[in-house]
Amino acid sequence: VVTSRLKGRRGRALVGTIASHIENLITGVTKGFTYRLKVIYSHFPLSVKVEGDRVVVENFKGEKQKRVARVLEGVKVKVEGDDVVVSGIDLEAVSQTAANIELATKSKGYDPRVFMDGIYVYRKEVGLT
């Protein structure tokens, strides 16, 4: 049971936040969390590799420079064809790693309706894969 000394809306918000974090910790330890990302390209074929605690994206929009995303501690990343599977027991670390991978392939200055190349989250699951 989570309670707060604060009254009103702020107290209820704080209680709800802490209760949600505790539920996520329990779910993570018992079942785990998995995020699935899809590699999408239309102009240049993308290649994604896992090197230690980094995810390396090569040939993004024909760039010679490799793009790198950091993998947080306690998170496993696998590349399965056009899918990148991020899994672990800490929801915040798993979701931050997925966000790092998405941000590594973000394009500035391009029309997103035409240039959809990138890596995007398409499924969030409870349970390790």
Short mmCIF file of N, CA and C in Angstrom, two decimals, residues 4 13-14 16 19 25 34-35 42-43 46 60 62 69-71 84 90 92 96 105 109-110 112-113 119 121 125 127:
data_model
loop_
_atom_site.label_atom_id
_atom_site.label_comp_id
_atom_site.label_asym_id
_atom_site.label_seq_id
_atom_site.Cartn_x
_atom_site.Cartn_y
_atom_site.Cartn_z
N SER A 4 0.59 8.90 0.81
CA SER A 4 1.33 10.16 0.72
C SER A 4 0.83 11.11 1.80
N ALA A 13 -1.27 12.06 -7.53
CA ALA A 13 -0.37 11.85 -8.67
C ALA A 13 0.91 11.17 -8.23
N LEU A 14 1.45 11.60 -7.10
CA LEU A 14 2.68 11.01 -6.57
C LEU A 14 2.47 9.54 -6.19
N GLY A 16 0.19 7.47 -7.40
CA GLY A 16 0.01 6.71 -8.63
C GLY A 16 1.33 6.45 -9.35
N ALA A 19 3.35 3.83 -7.28
CA ALA A 19 2.73 2.52 -7.42
C ALA A 19 3.01 1.92 -8.80
N LEU A 25 8.59 -2.70 -11.71
CA LEU A 25 9.74 -3.43 -11.17
C LEU A 25 9.38 -4.90 -10.93
N THR A 34 10.07 -6.52 -23.54
CA THR A 34 10.66 -6.63 -24.87
C THR A 34 10.10 -5.54 -25.77
N TYR A 35 10.98 -4.84 -26.46
CA TYR A 35 10.60 -3.88 -27.48
C TYR A 35 11.09 -4.41 -28.82
N SER A 42 14.28 2.55 -48.01
CA SER A 42 13.78 2.48 -49.37
C SER A 42 14.86 2.87 -50.38
N HIS A 43 15.82 3.67 -49.96
CA HIS A 43 16.83 4.16 -50.89
C HIS A 43 18.15 3.40 -50.79
N LEU A 46 20.13 -0.61 -45.26
CA LEU A 46 20.71 -0.38 -43.93
C LEU A 46 21.28 -1.67 -43.39
N PHE A 60 23.36 4.37 -43.56
CA PHE A 60 22.09 5.06 -43.38
C PHE A 60 22.02 6.20 -44.39
N GLY A 62 23.01 6.22 -47.31
CA GLY A 62 24.23 6.26 -48.09
C GLY A 62 25.39 6.94 -47.41
N ALA A 69 24.37 3.87 -31.40
CA ALA A 69 23.41 4.04 -30.30
C ALA A 69 23.92 3.26 -29.10
N ARG A 70 23.81 3.85 -27.93
CA ARG A 70 24.30 3.21 -26.70
C ARG A 70 23.26 2.25 -26.16
N VAL A 71 23.73 1.08 -25.72
CA VAL A 71 22.88 0.08 -25.06
C VAL A 71 23.14 0.18 -23.56
N VAL A 84 14.93 -5.50 -34.85
CA VAL A 84 15.88 -5.36 -33.75
C VAL A 84 15.07 -5.62 -32.48
N ASP A 90 14.48 -4.26 -16.73
CA ASP A 90 14.22 -2.88 -16.30
C ASP A 90 13.53 -2.14 -17.44
N GLU A 92 12.62 0.95 -17.82
CA GLU A 92 13.21 2.24 -18.19
C GLU A 92 14.47 2.06 -19.02
N GLN A 96 14.70 3.19 -22.90
CA GLN A 96 15.72 4.18 -23.23
C GLN A 96 16.65 3.67 -24.31
N THR A 105 18.92 7.09 -35.85
CA THR A 105 18.55 7.12 -37.26
C THR A 105 17.54 8.22 -37.56
N GLY A 109 15.88 17.76 -41.65
CA GLY A 109 15.92 18.44 -42.93
C GLY A 109 15.37 17.64 -44.10
N TYR A 110 14.77 16.48 -43.84
CA TYR A 110 14.17 15.67 -44.89
C TYR A 110 12.67 15.60 -44.68
N PRO A 112 9.61 13.73 -43.99
CA PRO A 112 9.41 12.38 -43.45
C PRO A 112 8.40 11.55 -44.24
N ARG A 113 7.59 12.17 -45.08
CA ARG A 113 6.64 11.42 -45.90
C ARG A 113 7.35 10.72 -47.05
N ILE A 119 14.87 3.34 -38.04
CA ILE A 119 14.52 2.20 -37.20
C ILE A 119 13.45 2.69 -36.23
N VAL A 121 10.13 1.74 -33.36
CA VAL A 121 9.46 0.79 -32.46
C VAL A 121 8.09 0.48 -33.03
N GLU A 125 6.19 -5.43 -25.62
CA GLU A 125 5.63 -6.65 -25.04
C GLU A 125 6.09 -6.83 -23.60
N GLY A 127 7.32 -9.74 -21.24
CA GLY A 127 7.88 -11.07 -21.40
C GLY A 127 9.16 -11.01 -22.20
#
